mmCIF file of C-alpha atoms in Angstrom:
data_model
loop_
_atom_site.group_PDB
_atom_site.id
_atom_site.type_symbol
_atom_site.label_atom_id
_atom_site.label_comp_id
_atom_site.label_asym_id
_atom_site.label_seq_id
_atom_site.Cartn_x
_atom_site.Cartn_y
_atom_site.Cartn_z
ATOM 1 C CA MET M 13 135.343 37.692 129.748
ATOM 2 C CA THR M 14 134.467 34.135 128.737
ATOM 3 C CA LEU M 15 131.364 33.493 126.651
ATOM 4 C CA GLN M 16 129.260 30.632 127.857
ATOM 5 C CA VAL M 17 127.719 28.772 124.997
ATOM 6 C CA PRO M 18 125.292 25.626 125.565
ATOM 7 C CA PRO M 19 126.530 22.479 124.292
ATOM 8 C CA ALA M 20 123.560 21.983 122.166
ATOM 9 C CA THR M 21 124.314 25.392 120.440
ATOM 10 C CA LEU M 22 127.846 24.529 119.789
ATOM 11 C CA GLU M 23 126.547 21.170 118.227
ATOM 12 C CA ALA M 24 124.221 23.063 115.893
ATOM 13 C CA ILE M 25 126.921 25.355 114.745
ATOM 14 C CA ALA M 26 129.330 22.639 114.109
ATOM 15 C CA ALA M 27 126.690 20.752 112.244
ATOM 16 C CA LEU M 28 125.943 23.794 109.927
ATOM 17 C CA VAL M 29 129.605 24.596 109.516
ATOM 18 C CA GLU M 30 130.168 20.596 108.398
ATOM 19 C CA ALA M 31 127.415 20.753 105.861
ATOM 20 C CA ARG M 32 128.759 24.012 104.366
ATOM 21 C CA VAL M 33 132.105 22.633 104.108
ATOM 22 C CA LEU M 34 131.091 19.303 102.496
ATOM 23 C CA GLU M 35 128.681 21.142 100.094
ATOM 24 C CA HIS M 36 131.689 23.196 98.968
ATOM 25 C CA LEU M 37 134.013 20.297 98.745
ATOM 26 C CA THR M 38 131.396 18.101 96.562
ATOM 27 C CA LYS M 39 131.549 21.159 93.963
ATOM 28 C CA LEU M 40 135.271 21.610 93.966
ATOM 29 C CA ASP M 41 137.960 18.917 93.648
ATOM 30 C CA VAL M 42 140.422 20.337 96.426
ATOM 31 C CA ALA M 43 143.363 18.616 94.631
ATOM 32 C CA THR M 44 142.918 20.072 91.351
ATOM 33 C CA GLY M 45 140.650 23.246 92.010
ATOM 34 C CA ILE M 46 138.526 22.042 89.065
ATOM 35 C CA PRO M 47 134.749 22.078 89.621
ATOM 36 C CA GLU M 48 132.809 18.726 89.270
ATOM 37 C CA TRP M 49 130.388 20.216 86.601
ATOM 38 C CA LEU M 50 131.799 22.226 83.600
ATOM 39 C CA SER M 51 130.468 24.266 80.897
ATOM 40 C CA VAL M 52 131.373 23.651 77.120
ATOM 41 C CA GLU M 53 134.202 26.250 77.473
ATOM 42 C CA SER M 54 135.311 24.844 80.773
ATOM 43 C CA ALA M 55 135.356 21.356 79.506
ATOM 44 C CA ALA M 56 137.231 22.519 76.143
ATOM 45 C CA ARG M 57 139.930 23.954 78.483
ATOM 46 C CA TYR M 58 140.078 21.035 80.707
ATOM 47 C CA LEU M 59 140.367 18.734 77.470
ATOM 48 C CA ASP M 60 142.806 21.067 75.869
ATOM 49 C CA VAL M 61 140.456 21.441 72.807
ATOM 50 C CA SER M 62 138.491 24.026 71.306
ATOM 51 C CA PRO M 63 134.869 24.731 72.555
ATOM 52 C CA GLU M 64 133.789 23.761 68.858
ATOM 53 C CA ARG M 65 135.423 20.242 68.985
ATOM 54 C CA VAL M 66 133.453 19.836 72.366
ATOM 55 C CA ARG M 67 130.132 21.051 70.659
ATOM 56 C CA LYS M 68 130.756 18.445 67.675
ATOM 57 C CA LEU M 69 131.296 15.574 70.045
ATOM 58 C CA ILE M 70 128.073 16.634 71.857
ATOM 59 C CA ALA M 71 126.199 16.850 68.525
ATOM 60 C CA ARG M 72 127.439 13.285 67.698
ATOM 61 C CA ARG M 73 126.696 12.100 71.219
ATOM 62 C CA ALA M 74 130.291 10.732 71.394
ATOM 63 C CA ILE M 75 130.865 12.463 74.708
ATOM 64 C CA PRO M 76 128.838 12.381 77.922
ATOM 65 C CA HIS M 77 126.875 15.566 78.561
ATOM 66 C CA TYR M 78 123.561 16.776 80.406
ATOM 67 C CA GLN M 79 121.101 19.328 79.064
ATOM 68 C CA ASP M 80 117.795 20.318 80.298
ATOM 69 C CA GLY M 81 116.366 20.558 77.000
ATOM 70 C CA PRO M 82 116.721 21.858 73.320
ATOM 71 C CA ALA M 83 118.558 24.930 73.121
ATOM 72 C CA CYS M 84 119.306 24.892 77.004
ATOM 73 C CA ARG M 85 122.704 25.118 78.436
ATOM 74 C CA ILE M 86 124.877 22.036 78.351
ATOM 75 C CA PHE M 87 126.965 20.630 81.251
ATOM 76 C CA LEU M 88 129.537 18.011 81.452
ATOM 77 C CA ARG M 89 130.870 16.116 84.542
ATOM 78 C CA ARG M 90 134.581 16.405 85.047
ATOM 79 C CA ARG M 91 134.670 12.666 86.151
ATOM 80 C CA GLU M 92 132.894 11.420 83.098
ATOM 81 C CA LEU M 93 135.064 13.271 80.918
ATOM 82 C CA ASP M 94 138.028 11.614 82.438
ATOM 83 C CA GLU M 95 136.502 8.037 81.963
ATOM 84 C CA TRP M 96 135.562 9.011 78.515
ATOM 85 C CA MET M 97 139.169 10.122 77.881
ATOM 86 C CA SER M 98 140.585 6.809 79.206
ATOM 87 C CA THR M 99 138.429 4.675 76.946
ATOM 88 C CA SER M 100 139.983 6.429 74.165
ATOM 89 C CA ARG M 101 143.457 5.200 74.701
ATOM 90 C CA VAL M 102 145.408 3.893 71.935
ATOM 91 C CA GLY M 103 147.380 0.645 72.634
ATOM 92 C CA THR M 104 150.970 0.430 71.942
ATOM 93 C CA VAL M 105 152.942 -2.190 70.103
ATOM 94 C CA ALA M 106 155.663 -3.933 71.831
ATOM 95 C CA PRO M 107 158.916 -4.028 69.565
ATOM 96 C CA SER M 108 159.874 -7.564 68.774
ATOM 97 C CA HIS M 109 163.269 -8.966 69.958
ATOM 98 C CA GLY M 110 166.366 -8.427 67.714
ATOM 99 C CA SER M 111 164.596 -5.333 65.898
ATOM 100 C CA ARG M 112 166.604 -2.155 66.658
ATOM 101 C CA THR M 113 165.643 1.313 65.589
ATOM 102 C CA ALA M 114 168.402 3.706 64.916
ATOM 103 C CA VAL M 115 167.784 7.207 66.305
ATOM 104 C CA GLY M 116 167.709 8.523 62.834
ATOM 105 C CA ASP M 117 164.800 6.450 62.183
ATOM 106 C CA LEU M 118 162.634 7.968 64.740
#
């Protein structure tokens, strides 16, 4: 038994499936499995710090975040956290020629 489906119906089904897949992919980074929007607790796990540390950074407005209003839930965007972390990079100092460090000095 062969099911005959009109081409227009197949196109409509394909469009719906595509929309749902794209919606899911925008919510979840396929490579890492980490959602784009994070709660304070999830952001703390992502940054490998305590939730209290994240809350302090938010209170100081030192970290990008979103909140509907006072006492409302806070969200952080994973990509913005990545950008924030890369601006916190501490530069390195190149050793001068001729200076050697003994292994015991490290």
